[in-house]
Coordinates of C-alpha atoms and ligand atoms in Angstrom, one line a residue:
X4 CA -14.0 -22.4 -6.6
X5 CA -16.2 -25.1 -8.6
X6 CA -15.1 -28.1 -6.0
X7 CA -17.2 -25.5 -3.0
X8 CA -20.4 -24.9 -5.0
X9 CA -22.3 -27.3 -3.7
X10 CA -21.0 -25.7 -0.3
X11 CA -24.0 -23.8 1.2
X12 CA -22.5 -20.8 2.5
X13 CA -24.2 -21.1 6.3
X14 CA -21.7 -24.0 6.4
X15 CA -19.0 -22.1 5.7
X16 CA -16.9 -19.9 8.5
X17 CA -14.2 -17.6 8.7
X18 CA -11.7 -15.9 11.0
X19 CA -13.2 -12.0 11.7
X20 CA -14.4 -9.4 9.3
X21 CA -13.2 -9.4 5.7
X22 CA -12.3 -5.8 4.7
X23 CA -12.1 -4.8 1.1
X24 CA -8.4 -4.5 1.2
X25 CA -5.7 -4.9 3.8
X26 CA -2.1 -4.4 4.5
X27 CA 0.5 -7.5 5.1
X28 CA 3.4 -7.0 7.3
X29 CA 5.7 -10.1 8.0
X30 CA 8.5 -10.3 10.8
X31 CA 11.0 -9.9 7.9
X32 CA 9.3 -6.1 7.4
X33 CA 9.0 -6.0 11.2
X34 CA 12.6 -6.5 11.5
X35 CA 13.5 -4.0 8.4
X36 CA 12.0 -1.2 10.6
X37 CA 13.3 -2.1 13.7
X38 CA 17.3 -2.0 12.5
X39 CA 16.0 1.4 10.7
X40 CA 15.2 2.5 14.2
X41 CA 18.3 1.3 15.6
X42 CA 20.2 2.6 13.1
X43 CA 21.4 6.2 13.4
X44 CA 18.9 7.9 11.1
X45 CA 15.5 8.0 12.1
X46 CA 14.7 10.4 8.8
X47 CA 16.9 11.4 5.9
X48 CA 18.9 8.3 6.2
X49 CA 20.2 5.7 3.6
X50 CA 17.4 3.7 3.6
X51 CA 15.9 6.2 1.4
X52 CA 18.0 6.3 -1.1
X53 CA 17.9 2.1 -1.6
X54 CA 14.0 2.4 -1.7
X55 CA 14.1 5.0 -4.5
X56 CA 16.1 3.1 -6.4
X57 CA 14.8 -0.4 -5.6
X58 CA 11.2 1.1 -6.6
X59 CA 12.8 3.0 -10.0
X60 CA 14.2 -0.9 -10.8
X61 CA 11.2 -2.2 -10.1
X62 CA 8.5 0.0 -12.1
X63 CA 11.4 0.5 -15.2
X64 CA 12.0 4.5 -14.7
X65 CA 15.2 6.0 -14.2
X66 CA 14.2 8.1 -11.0
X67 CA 12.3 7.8 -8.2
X68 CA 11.7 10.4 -5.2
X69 CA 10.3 9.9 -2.2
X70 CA 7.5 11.4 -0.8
X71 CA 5.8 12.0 2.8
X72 CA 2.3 10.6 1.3
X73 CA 0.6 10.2 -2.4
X74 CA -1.3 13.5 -2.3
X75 CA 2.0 15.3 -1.9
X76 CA 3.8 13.5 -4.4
X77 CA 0.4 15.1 -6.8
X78 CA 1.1 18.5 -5.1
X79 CA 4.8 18.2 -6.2
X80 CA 4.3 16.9 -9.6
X81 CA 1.6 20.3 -10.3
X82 CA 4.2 22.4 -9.2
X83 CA 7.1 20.9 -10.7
X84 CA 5.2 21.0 -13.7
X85 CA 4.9 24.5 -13.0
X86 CA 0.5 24.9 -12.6
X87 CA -0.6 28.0 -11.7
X88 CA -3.9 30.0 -11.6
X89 CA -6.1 29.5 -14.6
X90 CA -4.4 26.8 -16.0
X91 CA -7.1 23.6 -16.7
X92 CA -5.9 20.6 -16.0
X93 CA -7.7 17.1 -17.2
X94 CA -9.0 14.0 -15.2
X95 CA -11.7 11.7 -14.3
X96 CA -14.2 11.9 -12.0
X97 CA -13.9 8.0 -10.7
X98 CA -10.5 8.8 -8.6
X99 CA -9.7 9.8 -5.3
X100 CA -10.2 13.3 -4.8
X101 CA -6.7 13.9 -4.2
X102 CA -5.7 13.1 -8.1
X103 CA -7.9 16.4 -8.6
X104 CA -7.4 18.5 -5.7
X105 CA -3.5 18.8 -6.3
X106 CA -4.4 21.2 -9.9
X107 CA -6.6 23.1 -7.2
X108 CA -3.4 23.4 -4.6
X109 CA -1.9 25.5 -7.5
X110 CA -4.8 27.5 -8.2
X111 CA -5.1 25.4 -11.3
X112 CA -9.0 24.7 -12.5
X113 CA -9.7 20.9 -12.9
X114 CA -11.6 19.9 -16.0
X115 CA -13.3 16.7 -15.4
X116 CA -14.2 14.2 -18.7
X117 CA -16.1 11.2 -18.4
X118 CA -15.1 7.2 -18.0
X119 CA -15.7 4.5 -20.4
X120 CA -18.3 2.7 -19.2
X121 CA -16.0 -0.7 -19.7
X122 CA -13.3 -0.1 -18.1
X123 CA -13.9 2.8 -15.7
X124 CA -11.1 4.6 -17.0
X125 CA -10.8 8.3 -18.4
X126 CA -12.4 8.0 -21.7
X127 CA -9.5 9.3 -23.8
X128 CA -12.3 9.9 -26.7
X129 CA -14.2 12.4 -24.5
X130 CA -10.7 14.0 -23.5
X131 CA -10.1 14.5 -27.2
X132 CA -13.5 16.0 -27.7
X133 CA -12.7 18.8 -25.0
X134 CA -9.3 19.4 -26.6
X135 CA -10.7 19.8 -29.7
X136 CA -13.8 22.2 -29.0
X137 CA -11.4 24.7 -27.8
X138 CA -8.2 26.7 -28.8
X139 CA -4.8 25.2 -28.8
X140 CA -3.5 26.4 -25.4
X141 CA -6.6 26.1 -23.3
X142 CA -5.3 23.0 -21.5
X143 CA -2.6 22.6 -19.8
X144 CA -2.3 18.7 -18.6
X145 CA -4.2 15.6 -18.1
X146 CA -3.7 13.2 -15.0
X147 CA -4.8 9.6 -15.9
X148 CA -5.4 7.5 -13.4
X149 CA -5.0 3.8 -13.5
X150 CA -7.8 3.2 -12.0
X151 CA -8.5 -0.6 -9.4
X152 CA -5.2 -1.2 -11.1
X153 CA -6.0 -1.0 -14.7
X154 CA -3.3 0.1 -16.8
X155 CA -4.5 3.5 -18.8
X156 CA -3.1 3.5 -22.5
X157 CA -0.9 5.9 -22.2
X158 CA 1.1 5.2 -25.5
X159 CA -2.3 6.7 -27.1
X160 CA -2.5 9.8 -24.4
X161 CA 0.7 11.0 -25.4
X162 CA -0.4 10.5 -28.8
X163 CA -2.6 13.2 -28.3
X164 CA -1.0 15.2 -25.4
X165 CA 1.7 15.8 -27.7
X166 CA -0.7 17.4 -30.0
X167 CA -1.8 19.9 -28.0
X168 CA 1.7 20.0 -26.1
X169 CA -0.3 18.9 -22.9
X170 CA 2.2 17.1 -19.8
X171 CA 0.8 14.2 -18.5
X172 CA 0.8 12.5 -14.3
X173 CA -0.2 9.5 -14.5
X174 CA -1.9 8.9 -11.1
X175 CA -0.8 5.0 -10.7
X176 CA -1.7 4.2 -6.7
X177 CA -3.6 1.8 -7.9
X178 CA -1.4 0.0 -10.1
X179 CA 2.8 -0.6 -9.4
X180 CA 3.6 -3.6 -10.9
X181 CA 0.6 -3.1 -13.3
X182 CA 1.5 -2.5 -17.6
X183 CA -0.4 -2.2 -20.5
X184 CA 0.3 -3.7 -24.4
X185 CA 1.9 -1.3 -26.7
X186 CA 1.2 -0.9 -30.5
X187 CA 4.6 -3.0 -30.4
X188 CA 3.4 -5.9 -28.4
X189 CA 5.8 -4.0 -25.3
X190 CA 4.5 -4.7 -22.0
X191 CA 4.8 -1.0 -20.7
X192 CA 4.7 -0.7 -16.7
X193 CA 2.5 1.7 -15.0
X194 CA 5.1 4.5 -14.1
X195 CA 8.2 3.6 -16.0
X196 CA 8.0 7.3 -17.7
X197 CA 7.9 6.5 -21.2
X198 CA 4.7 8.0 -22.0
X199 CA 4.0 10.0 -19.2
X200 CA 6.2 12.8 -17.6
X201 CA 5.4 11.9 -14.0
X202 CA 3.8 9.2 -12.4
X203 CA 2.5 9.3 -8.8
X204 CA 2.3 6.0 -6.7
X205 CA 0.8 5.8 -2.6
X206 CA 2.0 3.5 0.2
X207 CA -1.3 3.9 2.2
X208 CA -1.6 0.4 3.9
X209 CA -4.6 -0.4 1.3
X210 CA -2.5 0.1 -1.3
X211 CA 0.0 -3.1 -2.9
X212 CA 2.9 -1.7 -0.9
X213 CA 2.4 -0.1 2.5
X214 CA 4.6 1.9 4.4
X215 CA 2.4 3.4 6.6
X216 CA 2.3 7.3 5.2
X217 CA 4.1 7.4 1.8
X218 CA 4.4 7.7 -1.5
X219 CA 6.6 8.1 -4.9
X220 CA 7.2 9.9 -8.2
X221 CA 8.9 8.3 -11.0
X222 CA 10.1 10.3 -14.2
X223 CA 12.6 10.1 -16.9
X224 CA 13.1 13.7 -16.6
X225 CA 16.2 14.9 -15.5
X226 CA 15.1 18.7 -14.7
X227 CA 12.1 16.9 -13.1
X228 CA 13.7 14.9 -11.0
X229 CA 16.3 17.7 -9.6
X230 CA 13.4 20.1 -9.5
X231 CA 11.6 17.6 -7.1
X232 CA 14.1 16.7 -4.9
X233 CA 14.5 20.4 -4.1
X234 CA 10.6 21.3 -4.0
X235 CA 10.7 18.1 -1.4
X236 CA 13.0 19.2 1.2
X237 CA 11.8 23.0 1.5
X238 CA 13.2 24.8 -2.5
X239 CA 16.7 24.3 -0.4
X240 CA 19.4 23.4 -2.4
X241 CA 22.7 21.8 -1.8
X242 CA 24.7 22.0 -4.8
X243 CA 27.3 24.5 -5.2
X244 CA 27.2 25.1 -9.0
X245 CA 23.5 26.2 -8.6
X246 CA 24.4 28.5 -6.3
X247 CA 22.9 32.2 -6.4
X248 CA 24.0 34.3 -4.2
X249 CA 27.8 35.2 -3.7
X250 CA 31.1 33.5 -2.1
X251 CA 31.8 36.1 -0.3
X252 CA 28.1 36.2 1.1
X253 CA 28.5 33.3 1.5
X254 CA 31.3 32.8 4.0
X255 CA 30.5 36.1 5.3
X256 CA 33.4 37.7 4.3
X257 CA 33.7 41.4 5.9
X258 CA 35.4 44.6 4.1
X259 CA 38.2 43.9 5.9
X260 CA 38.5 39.8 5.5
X261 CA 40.7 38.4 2.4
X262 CA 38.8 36.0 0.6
X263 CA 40.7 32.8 1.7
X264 CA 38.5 30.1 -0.1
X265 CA 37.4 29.2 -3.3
X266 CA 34.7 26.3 -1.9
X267 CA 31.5 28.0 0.0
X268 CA 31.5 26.9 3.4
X269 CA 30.1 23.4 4.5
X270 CA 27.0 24.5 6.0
X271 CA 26.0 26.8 3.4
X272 CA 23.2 26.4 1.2
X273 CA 20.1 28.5 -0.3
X274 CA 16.5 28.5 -0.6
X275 CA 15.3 29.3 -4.4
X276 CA 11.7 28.8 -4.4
X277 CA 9.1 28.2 -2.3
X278 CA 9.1 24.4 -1.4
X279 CA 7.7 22.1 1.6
X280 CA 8.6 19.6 3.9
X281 CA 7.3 16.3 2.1
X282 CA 9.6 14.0 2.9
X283 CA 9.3 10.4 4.1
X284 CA 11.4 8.7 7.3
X285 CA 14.3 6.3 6.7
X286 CA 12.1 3.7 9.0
X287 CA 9.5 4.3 6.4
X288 CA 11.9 3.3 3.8
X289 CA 12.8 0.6 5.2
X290 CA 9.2 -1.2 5.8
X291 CA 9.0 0.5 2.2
X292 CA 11.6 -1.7 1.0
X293 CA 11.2 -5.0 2.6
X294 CA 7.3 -4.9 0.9
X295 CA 8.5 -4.4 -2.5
X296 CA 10.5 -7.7 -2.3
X297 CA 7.0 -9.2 -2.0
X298 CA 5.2 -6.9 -4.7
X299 CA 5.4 -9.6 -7.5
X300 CA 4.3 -12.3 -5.0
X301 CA 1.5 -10.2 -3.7
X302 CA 0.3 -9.4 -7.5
X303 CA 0.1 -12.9 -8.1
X304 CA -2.1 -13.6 -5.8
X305 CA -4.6 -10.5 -6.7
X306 CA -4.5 -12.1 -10.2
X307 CA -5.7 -15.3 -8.9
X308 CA -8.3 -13.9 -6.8
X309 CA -9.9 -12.3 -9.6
X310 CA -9.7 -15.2 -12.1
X311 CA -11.7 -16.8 -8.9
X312 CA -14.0 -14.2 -8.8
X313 CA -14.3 -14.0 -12.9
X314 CA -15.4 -17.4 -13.0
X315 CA -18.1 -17.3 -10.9
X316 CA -19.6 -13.9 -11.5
X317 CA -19.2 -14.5 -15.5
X318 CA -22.6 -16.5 -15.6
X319 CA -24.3 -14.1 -13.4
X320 CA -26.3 -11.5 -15.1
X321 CA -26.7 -10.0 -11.6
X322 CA -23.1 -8.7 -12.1
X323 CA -21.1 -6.5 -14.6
X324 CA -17.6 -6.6 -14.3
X325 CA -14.7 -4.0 -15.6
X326 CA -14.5 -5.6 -19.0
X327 CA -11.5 -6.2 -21.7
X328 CA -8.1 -8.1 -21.1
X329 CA -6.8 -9.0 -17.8
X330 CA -3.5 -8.8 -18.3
X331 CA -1.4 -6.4 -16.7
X332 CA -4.0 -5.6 -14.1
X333 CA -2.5 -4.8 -10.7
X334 CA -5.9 -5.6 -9.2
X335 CA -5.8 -3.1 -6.1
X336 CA -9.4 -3.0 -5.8
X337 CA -11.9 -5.9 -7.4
X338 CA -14.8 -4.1 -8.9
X339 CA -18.4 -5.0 -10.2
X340 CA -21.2 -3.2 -10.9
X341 CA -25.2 -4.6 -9.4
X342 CA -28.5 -3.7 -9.2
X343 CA -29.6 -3.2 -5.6
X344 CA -25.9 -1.8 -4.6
X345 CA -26.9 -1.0 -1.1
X346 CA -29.3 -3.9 -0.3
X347 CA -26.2 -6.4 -1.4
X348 CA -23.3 -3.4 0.8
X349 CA -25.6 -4.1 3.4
X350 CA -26.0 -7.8 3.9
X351 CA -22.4 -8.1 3.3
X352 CA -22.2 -5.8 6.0
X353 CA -24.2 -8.1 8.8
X354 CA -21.9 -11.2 7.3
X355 CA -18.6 -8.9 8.5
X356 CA -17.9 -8.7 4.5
X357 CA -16.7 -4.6 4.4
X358 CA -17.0 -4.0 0.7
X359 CA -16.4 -0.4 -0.2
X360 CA -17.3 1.9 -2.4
X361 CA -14.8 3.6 -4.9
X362 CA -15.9 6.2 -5.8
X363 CA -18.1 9.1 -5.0
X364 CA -17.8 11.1 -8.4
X365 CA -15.4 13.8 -7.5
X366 CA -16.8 16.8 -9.7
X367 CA -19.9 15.9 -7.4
X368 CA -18.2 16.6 -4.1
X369 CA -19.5 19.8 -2.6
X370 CA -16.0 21.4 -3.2
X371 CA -16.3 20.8 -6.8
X372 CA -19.9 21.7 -6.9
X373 CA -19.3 25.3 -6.3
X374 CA -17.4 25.0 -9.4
X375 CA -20.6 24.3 -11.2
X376 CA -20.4 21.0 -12.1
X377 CA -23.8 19.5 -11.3
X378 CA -25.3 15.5 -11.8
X379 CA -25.7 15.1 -15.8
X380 CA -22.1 16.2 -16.2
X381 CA -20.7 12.8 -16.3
X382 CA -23.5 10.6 -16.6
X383 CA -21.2 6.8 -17.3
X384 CA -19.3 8.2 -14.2
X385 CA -22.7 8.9 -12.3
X386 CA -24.6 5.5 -13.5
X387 CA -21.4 3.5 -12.3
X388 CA -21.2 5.4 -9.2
X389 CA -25.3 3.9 -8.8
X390 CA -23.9 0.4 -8.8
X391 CA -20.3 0.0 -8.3
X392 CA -19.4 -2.2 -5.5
X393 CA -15.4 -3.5 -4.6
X394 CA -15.0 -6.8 -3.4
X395 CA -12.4 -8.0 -1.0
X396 CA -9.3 -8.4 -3.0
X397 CA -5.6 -8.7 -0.9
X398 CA -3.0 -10.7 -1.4
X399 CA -3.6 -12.6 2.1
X400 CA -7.5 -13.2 1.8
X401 CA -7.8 -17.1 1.7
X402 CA -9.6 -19.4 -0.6
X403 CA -11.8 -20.2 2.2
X404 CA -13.0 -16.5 2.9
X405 CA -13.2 -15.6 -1.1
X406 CA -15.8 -18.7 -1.4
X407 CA -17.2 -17.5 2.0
X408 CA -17.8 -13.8 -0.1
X409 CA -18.8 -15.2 -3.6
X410 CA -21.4 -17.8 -1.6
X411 CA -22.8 -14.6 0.4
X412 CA -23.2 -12.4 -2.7
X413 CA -25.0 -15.9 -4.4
X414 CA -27.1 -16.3 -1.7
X415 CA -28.3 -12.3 -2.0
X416 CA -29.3 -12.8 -5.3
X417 CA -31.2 -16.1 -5.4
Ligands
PLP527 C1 -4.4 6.6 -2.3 C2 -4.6 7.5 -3.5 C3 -4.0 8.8 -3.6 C4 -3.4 9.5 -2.4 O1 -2.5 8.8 -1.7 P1 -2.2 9.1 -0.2 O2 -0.9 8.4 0.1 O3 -3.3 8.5 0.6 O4 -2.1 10.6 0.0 C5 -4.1 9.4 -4.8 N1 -4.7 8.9 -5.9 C6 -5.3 7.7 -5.8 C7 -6.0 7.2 -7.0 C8 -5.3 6.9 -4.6 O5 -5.8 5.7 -4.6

């Protein structure tokens, strides 16, 4: 970046509006969706199957299921986990809305505790106050969320979730491919299930892998994983040894019939709880698949990005950055706080620079307002919210439009 300060930014151009995030499809995905859709399944084919797996190899976990979208992938991991009225449930208020509203799809209440004001993440210190101030029992579960791709530490969550025999989701759309440091020196991957029991991941195109609508759970847990795949695909179950009901229900044997079979019948099988229709399309899968070959490059190239970016904002004092250790960061979104958030959102704006804003405090969303949670509940959530602005970061944005950016926030300022 050095070599282009000299570079007025009036000099520089680029190619159309820079968003704060964007999708890359190559011919290679183009061509992994068209065989799906040539192939003989258009949903519930093979290709599902090879992503799950692919995607449980790739984050270190030893199951994966697939899921229609992210937000039901949290739905499923609350019920799975078995979140029912009056139970409180734990996360932060700097998340999408959805990493909350799946506790409220159960009839669960959602407990909100602050960030750090470092690293934007749950404050696990503030989580151990609320445990502490009330009766063993009161909580049920806490949903970290890896937030802009930040690994959480959740070797010290479970620490504590353990203590008060709390579950954990670890809400990672932000971060596949991302890890923190263990107390051993272990580079843990964000939703390889060691720590947490669930992890939820999204294939939005914003996020590092799209696939259109999508999303994933990863877990250790055997009874977990059978009790998703199940919950998926409508409670129905397949699998004769589970069976409820009867053989002779079954085949529909009549008083007068002999019972001439010891198998039930081929296209028997049973609903045994309330499930939903959340899965994902083999085509899906497919373009599902073909990005995950490039996840590692694609991470790469977010690192770089922010090194750039790090360089240049680090003698700023117009800018604070989310501090601590880079490594491991999955970079989906490039944050930094600044004074005059709008005036700079705005001038980007007239340069075609779309920078976003993530995000609107949930527990101040109108929903969760009736709730009573008011401004002064959260205040490091509520003072980052005042400045927080996320800077183009994808693995295609060039060299050229990332000097382009940094030389229009430069010119803002001075
Ligand atoms: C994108 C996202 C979700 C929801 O994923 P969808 O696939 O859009 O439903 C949940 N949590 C976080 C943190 C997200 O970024």
């Amino acid at each position: 970046m050095n070599k282009k300060e000299t570079v007025h930014s009036s000099q520089l151009t680029v190619d159309g509006p820079i968003p704060y995030g964007r999708q890359h499809i190559t011919d290679e995905d183009i061509q992994a969706v068209t065989e799906a859709l040539k192939s003989d399944y258009l949903t519930q084919g093979p290709r599902i199957a090879e992503f799950e797996e692919s995607f449980a190899n790739y984050v270190g976990s030893k199951y994966a299921v697939a899921i229609s979208n992210g937000t039901a992938a949290l739905h499923l991991c609350a019920l799975a986990l078995n979140v029912k009225e009056g139970d409180k449930v734990i996360t932060t208020p700097i998340t999408f809305a959805a990493s909350a509203n799946c506790v409220r799809y159960c009839g669960g209440e959602v407990v909100f505790a602050d960030i750090d004001p470092d690293t934007y993440l749950l404050d696990i210190n503030k989580v151990r106050e609320l445990l502490e101030s009330l009766p063993k029992g009161t909580y049920q579960g806490i949903i970290p969320v890896d937030f802009a791709g930040r690994a959480v530490d959740l070797e010290a969550f479970r620490k504590l979730a353990d203590k008060y025999d709390l579950w954990i989701i670890e809400d990672a759309c932000h971060a596949p491919g991302g890890y923190f440091i263990d107390s051993k020196g272990t580079k843990q991957f964000c939703g390889n299930g060691n720590f947490a029991d669930l992890a939820i991941f999204s294939f939005h195109p914003v996020k590092h892998i799209a696939s259109g609508e999508g999303g994933m759970i990863t877990t250790n847990d055997k009874e977990l994983y059978e009790k998703l795949l199940k919950l998926r695909t409508h409670g129905i179950s397949k699998n004769e040894s589970e069976y409820k009901n009867s053989l002779e229900f079954a085949v529909g044997a009549t008083q007068n019939s002999k019972l001439n079979t010891q198998n039930y019948p081929n296209w028997y099988m049973e609903m045994q709880e309330l499930g939903y229709n959340y899965r994902i399309t083999d085509f899906q899968c497919a373009l599902g698949s073909s990005q995950l070959k490039r996840a590692d490059e694609g991470i790469e190239r977010r690192r770089e990005i922010a090194k750039n970016y790090n360089e240049v904002f680090e003698s700023k004092e117009f800018v604070k950055g989310q501090s601590g250790v880079v490594d491991g960061h999955a970079y989906h979104l490039y944050v930094i706080e600044v004074e005059d958030r709008l005036g700079l959102y705005n001038y980007l704006r007239e340069h075609s620079i779309y920078a976003q804003i993530h995000y609107i405090p949930c527990h101040l969303m109108p929903y969760y307002r009736q709730f009573g949670w008011k401004e002064g509940d959260m205040s490091n959530a509520e003072n980052y919210y005042k400045h927080c602005i996320s800077l183009p970061m994808y693995p295609t944005l060039t060299d050229e439009q990332q000097d382009f950016v940094v030389n229009k926030i430069n010119d803002y300022y001075e």
